[in-house]
Coordinates of C-alpha atoms in Angstrom, one line a residue:
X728 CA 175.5 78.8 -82.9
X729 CA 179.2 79.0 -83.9
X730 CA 181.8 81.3 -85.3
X731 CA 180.4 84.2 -83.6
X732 CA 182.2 87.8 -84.3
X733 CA 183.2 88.7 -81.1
X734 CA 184.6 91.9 -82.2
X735 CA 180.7 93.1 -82.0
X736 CA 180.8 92.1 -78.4
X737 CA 183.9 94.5 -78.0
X738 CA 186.5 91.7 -77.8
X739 CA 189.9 93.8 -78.6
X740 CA 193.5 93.7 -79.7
X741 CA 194.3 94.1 -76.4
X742 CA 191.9 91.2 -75.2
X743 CA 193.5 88.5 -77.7
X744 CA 197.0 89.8 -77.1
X745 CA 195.9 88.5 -73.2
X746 CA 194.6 85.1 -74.5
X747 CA 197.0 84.3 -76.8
X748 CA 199.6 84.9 -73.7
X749 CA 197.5 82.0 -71.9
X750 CA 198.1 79.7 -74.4
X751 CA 196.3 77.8 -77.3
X752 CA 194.2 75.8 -74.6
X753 CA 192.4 79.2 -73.9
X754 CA 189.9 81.3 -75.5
X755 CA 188.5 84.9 -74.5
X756 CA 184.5 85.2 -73.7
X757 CA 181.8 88.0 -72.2
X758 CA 180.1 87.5 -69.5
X759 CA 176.0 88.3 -71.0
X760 CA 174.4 87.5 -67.5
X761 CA 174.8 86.3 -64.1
X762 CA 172.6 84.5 -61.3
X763 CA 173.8 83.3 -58.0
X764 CA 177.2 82.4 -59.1
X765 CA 175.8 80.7 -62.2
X766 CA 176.9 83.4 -65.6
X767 CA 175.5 82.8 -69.2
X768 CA 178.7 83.5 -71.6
X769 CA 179.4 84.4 -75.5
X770 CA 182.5 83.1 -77.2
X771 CA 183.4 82.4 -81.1
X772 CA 181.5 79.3 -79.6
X773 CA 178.4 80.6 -79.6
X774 CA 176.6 80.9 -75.9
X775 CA 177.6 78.5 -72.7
X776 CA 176.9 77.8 -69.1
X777 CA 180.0 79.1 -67.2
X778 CA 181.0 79.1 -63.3
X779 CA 184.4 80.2 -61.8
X780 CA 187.0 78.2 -61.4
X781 CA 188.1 76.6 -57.7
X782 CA 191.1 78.3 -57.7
X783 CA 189.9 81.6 -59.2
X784 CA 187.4 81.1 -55.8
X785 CA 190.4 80.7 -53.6
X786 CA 192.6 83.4 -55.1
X787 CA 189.9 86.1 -55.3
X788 CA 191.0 88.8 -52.8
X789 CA 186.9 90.5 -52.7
X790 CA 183.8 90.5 -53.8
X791 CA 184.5 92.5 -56.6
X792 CA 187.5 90.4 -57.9
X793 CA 184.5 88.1 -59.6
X794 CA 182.8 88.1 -63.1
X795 CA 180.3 90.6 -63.5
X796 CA 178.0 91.3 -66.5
X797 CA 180.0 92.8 -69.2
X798 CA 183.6 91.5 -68.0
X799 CA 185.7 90.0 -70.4
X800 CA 186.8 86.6 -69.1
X801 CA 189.3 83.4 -70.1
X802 CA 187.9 79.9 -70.6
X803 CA 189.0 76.6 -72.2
X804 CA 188.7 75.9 -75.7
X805 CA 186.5 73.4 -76.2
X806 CA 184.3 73.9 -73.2
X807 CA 181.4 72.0 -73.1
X808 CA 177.8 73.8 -73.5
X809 CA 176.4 73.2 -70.1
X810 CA 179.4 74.8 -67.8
X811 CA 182.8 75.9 -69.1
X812 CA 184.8 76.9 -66.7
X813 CA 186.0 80.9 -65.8
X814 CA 190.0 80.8 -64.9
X815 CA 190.5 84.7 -65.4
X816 CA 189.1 88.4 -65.0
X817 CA 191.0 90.1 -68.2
X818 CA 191.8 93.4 -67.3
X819 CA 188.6 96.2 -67.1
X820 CA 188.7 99.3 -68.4
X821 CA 185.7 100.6 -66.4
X822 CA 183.4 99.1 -63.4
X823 CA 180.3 100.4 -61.5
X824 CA 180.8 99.5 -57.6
X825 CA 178.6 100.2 -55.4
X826 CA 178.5 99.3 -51.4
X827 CA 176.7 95.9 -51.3
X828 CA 173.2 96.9 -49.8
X829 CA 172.8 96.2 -46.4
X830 CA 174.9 96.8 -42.9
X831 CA 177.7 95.6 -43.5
X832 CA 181.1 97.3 -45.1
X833 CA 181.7 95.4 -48.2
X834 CA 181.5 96.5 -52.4
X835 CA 179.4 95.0 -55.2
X836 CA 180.2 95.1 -59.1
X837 CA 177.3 95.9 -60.9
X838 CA 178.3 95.9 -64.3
X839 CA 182.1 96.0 -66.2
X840 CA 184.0 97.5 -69.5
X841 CA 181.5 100.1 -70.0
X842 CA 181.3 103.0 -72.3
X843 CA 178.6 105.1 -71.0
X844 CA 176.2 105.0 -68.1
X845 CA 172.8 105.9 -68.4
X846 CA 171.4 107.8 -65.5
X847 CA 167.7 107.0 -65.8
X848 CA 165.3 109.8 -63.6
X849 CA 161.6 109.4 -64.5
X850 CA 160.2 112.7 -64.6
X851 CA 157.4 112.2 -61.7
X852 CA 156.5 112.3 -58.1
X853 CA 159.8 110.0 -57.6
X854 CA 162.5 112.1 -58.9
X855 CA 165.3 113.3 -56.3
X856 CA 167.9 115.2 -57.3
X857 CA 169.8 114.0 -53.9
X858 CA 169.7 110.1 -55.6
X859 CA 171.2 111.5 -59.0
X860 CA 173.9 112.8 -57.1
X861 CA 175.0 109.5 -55.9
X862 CA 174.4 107.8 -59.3
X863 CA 176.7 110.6 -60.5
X864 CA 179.9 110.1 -58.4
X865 CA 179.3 106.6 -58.9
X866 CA 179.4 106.7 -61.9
X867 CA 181.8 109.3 -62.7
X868 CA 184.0 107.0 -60.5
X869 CA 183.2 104.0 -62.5
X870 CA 185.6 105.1 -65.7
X871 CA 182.7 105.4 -67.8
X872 CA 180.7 108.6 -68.7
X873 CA 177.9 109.3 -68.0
X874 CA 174.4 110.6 -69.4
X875 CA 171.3 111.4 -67.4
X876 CA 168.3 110.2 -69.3
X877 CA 164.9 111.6 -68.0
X878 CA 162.1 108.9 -68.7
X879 CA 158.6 109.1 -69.1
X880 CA 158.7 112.9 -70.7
X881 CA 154.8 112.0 -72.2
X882 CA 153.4 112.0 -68.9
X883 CA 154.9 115.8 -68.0
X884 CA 153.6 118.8 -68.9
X885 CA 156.8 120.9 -68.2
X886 CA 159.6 118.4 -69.1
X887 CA 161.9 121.4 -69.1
X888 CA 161.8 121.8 -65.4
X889 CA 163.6 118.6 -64.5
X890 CA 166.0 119.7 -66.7
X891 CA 166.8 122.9 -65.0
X892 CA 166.7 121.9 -61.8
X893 CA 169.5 119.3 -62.8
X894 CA 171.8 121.8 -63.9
X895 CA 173.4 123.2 -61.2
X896 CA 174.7 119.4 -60.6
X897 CA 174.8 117.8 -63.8
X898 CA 178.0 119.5 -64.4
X899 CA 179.9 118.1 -67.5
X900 CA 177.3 115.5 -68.1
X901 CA 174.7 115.3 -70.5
X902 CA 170.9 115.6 -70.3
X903 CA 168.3 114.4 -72.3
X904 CA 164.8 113.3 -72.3
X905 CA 163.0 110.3 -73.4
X906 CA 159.5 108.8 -74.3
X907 CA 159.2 105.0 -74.6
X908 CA 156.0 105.4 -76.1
X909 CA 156.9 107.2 -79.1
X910 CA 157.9 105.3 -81.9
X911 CA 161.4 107.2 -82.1
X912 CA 161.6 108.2 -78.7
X913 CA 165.0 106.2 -78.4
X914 CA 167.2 107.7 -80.8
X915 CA 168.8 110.0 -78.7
X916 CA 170.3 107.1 -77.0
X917 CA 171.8 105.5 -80.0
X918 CA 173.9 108.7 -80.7
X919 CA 176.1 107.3 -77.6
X920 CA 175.8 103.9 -78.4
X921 CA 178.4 102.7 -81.5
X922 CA 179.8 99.3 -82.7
X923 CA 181.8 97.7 -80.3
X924 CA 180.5 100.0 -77.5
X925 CA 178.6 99.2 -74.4
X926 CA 176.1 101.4 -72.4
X927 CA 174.3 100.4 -69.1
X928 CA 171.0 101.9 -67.8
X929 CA 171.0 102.1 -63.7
X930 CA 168.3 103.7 -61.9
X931 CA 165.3 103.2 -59.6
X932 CA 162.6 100.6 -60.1
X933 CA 159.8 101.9 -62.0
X934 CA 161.8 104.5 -64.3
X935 CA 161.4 102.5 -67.6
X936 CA 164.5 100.8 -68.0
X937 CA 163.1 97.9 -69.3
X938 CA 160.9 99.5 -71.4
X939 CA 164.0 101.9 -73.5
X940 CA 166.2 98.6 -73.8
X941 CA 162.3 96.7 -74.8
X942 CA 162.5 100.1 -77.9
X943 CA 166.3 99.6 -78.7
X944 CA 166.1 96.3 -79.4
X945 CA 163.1 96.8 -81.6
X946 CA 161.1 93.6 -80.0
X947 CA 160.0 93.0 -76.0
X948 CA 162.6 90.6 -74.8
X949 CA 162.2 92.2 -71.6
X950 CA 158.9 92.1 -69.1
X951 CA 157.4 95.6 -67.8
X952 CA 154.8 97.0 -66.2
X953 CA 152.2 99.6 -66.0
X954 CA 152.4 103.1 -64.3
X955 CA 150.9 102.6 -60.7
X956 CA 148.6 105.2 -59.5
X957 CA 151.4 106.8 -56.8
X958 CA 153.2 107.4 -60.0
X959 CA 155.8 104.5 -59.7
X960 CA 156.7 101.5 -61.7
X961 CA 156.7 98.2 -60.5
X962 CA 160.0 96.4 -60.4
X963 CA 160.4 94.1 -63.2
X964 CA 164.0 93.1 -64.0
X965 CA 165.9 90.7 -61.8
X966 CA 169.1 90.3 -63.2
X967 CA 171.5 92.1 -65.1
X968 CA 171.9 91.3 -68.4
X969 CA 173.9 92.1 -72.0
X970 CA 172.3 92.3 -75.0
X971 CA 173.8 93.2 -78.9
X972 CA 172.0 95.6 -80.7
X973 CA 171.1 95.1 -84.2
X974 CA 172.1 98.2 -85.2
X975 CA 175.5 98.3 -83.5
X976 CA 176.8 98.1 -79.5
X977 CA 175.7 96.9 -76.6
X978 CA 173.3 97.4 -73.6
X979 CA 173.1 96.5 -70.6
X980 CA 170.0 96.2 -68.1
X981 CA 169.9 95.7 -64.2
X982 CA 167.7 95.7 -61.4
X983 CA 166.8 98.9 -59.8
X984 CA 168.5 99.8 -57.2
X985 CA 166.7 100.7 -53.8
X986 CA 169.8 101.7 -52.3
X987 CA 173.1 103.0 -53.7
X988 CA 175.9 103.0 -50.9
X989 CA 179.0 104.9 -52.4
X990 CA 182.2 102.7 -52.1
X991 CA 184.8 104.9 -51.2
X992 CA 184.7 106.7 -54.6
X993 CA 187.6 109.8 -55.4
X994 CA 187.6 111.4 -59.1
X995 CA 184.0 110.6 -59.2
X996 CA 183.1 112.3 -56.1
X997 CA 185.0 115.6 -56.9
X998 CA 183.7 115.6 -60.4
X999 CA 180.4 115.3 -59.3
X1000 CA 180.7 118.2 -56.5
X1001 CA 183.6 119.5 -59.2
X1002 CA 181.3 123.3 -58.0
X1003 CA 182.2 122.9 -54.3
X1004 CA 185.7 121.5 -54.6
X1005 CA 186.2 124.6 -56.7
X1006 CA 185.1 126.7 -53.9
X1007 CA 186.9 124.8 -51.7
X1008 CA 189.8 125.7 -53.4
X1009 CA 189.7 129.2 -51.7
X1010 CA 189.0 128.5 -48.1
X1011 CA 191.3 129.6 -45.6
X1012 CA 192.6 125.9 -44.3
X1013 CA 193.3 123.6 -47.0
X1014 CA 191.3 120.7 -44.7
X1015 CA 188.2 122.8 -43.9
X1016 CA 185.3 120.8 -43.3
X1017 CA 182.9 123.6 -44.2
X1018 CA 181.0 123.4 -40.6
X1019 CA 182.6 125.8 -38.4
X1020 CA 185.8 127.4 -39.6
X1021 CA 186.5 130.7 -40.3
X1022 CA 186.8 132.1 -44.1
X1023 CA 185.0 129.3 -45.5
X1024 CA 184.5 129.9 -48.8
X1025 CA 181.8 127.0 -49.7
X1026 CA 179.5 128.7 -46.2
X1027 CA 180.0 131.9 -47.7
X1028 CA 178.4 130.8 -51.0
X1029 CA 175.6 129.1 -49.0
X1030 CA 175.1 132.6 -47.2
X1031 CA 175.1 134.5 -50.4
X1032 CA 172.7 132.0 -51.9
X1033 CA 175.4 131.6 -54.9
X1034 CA 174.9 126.8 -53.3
X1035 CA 172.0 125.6 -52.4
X1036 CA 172.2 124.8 -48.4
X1037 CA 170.8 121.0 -49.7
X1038 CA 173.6 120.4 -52.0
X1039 CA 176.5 121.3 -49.0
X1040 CA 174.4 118.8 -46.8
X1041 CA 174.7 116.1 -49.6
X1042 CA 178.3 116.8 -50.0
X1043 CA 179.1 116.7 -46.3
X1044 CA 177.1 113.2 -46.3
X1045 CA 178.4 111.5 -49.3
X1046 CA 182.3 112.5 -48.3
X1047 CA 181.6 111.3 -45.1
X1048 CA 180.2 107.9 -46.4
X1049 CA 182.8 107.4 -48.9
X1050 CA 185.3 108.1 -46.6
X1051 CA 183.9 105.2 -44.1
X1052 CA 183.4 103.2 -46.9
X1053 CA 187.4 103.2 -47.9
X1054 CA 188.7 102.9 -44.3
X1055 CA 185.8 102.6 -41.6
X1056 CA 188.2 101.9 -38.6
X1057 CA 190.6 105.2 -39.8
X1058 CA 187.5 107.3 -40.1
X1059 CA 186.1 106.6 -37.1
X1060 CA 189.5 107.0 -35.6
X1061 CA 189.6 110.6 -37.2
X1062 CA 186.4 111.3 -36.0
X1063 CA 186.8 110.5 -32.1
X1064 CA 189.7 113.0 -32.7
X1065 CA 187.9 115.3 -34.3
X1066 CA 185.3 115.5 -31.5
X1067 CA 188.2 115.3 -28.9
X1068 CA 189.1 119.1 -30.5
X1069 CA 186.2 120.9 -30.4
X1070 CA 186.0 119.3 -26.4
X1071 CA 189.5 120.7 -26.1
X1072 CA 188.2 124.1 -27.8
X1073 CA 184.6 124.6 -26.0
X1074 CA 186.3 123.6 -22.6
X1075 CA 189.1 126.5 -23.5
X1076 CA 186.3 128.9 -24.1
X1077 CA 183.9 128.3 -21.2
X1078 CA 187.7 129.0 -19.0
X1079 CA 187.9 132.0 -21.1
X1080 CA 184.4 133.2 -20.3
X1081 CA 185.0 132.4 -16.2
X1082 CA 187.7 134.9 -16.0

């Protein structure tokens, strides 16, 4: 395979005006997959082994700094098929991060140089409207946009109710919804999807990822399984993965995700909550935390029944796991202060109560 038309793959002006910068020893590749430090690359080439560099492994600064699935990245001309080697990251216009699953503080790239995210929901026992919205300042936070994509609508009776219910959060995002099963039940997808473009599908195991990329694609290149009775999937990808359409762009497929740890996001956490931070506009103090102080705007729409009591809760969690997320030692700091105050303010009170 040879003289392939990386333009397809979204290679850029921008892109070659980097290469060419390197020098003539250098040529410009995507990353198609990745598998414990092992990546699967295109270039004019055709496809090739790949691993990082020893130096690109000494200089990166975090986990993130690596290739991820969808990054463009510089290697040698020439490179042999079983490993060329990765010496650069070329700039991203949009990443997915995520906190690495697990205890500890760190961030994991799930997928780079994206277009649009697709928010996969199956429309079933299993769908949470508290999980779309993390996938939702994730992904707003990413730099791509995104589109929630409710699966499995041939199994509903009422598909319109999941789309209701998302409203009051989906705010500036798109909704539609999706049958694998039906010969056209895709083409709403494509409508995002254009030459040179590059969507990903992120969601839960079990909500038919597999099987819309299987329908795009117009062959099974991908395994999946059945419906189980408790109305989930079974988990069948296991790595992410690019592939080219035939009809234009570029998707991309990865594992569900049991647990999605928000890493320190900002735009994509107040577009997400874009309602609240609107109402949190008119509070009284311009750092309320929307707990305890007086003239709170966001309580008083709680009260009034104009916010769903759920969706503050959410809020309150998410900020206060982003925030730890960004600077654990400075939030933790902030909030031995913070409890240091109201001590200082119930220990004033109880005094005022004595007299």
């Amino acid at each position: 395979m040879g003289n392939v038309n990386m333009a397809a793959y979204g290679l850029q002006k921008q892109h070659a005006a980097y290469i060419q910068a390197c020098g003539e020893d250098y040529t410009a590749a995507r990353i198609l997959s990745q598998e414990k430090g092992v990546y699967r690359i295109i270039s004019e080439a055709g496809e090739q082994s790949a691993a990082v560099s020893g130096r690109f492994m000494h200089d990166a600064k975090s986990a993130s700094d690596f290739p991820v699935v969808g990054d463009f990245v510089v290697i040698d001309s020439g490179s042999p098929p079983d490993r060329a080697v990765i010496h650069d990251v070329l700039p991203r216009k949009s990443v997915f991060i995520r906190k690495a699953a697990g205890t500890g503080c760190t961030e994991q790239a799930i997928a780079a140089n994206i277009d649009t995210v697709f928010i996969c929901m199956s429309m079933n026992s299993d769908f949470n409207l508290r999980r779309l919205e993390r996938y939702l300042s994730v992904a707003w936070d990413s730099g791509a946009s995104p589109v929630i994509v409710f699966t499995k609508s041939d199994l509903c009776s009422d598909p319109g109710q999941f789309l209701r219910s998302a409203e009051p959060i989906a705010v500036g995002t798109d909704m539609i919804a999706v049958s694998s099963m039906e010969p056209d039940g895709c083409k709403k997808l494509m409508s995002y999807i254009q030459d040179g473009m590059t969507a990903a599908l992120v969601g839960s195991s079990g909500v038919g990822k597999s099987t819309l990329i299987n329908r795009l694609l117009g062959e099974n290149r991908l395994d999946t399984n059945e419906l189980r009775r408790v109305g989930k999937g079974r988990h069948t990808t296991t790595r992410r993965e690019l592939f080219l359409l035939k009809q234009g762009g570029m998707i991309i497929d990865t594992p569900g995700m049991r647990e999605l740890g928000l890493w320190s996001v900002g735009h994509g956490f107040d577009q997400s909550f874009s309602d609240i931070e609107a109402l949190a506009a008119m509070c009284r103090f311009h750092n309320c935390s929307h707990t305890n102080e007086p003239h709170c705007a966001v309580r008083a729409a709680v009260e009034s029944g104009a916010l769903p009591a759920e969706r503050l809760q959410s809020y309150l969690k998410l900020k206060s796991e982003s925030m730890y997320a960004g600077d654990p030692e400075g939030y933790l700091a902030a909030k031995k202060q913070k409890f240091r105050n109201i001590a200082k303010i119930n220990k004033r009170n109880q005094k005022d109560r004595e007299r």
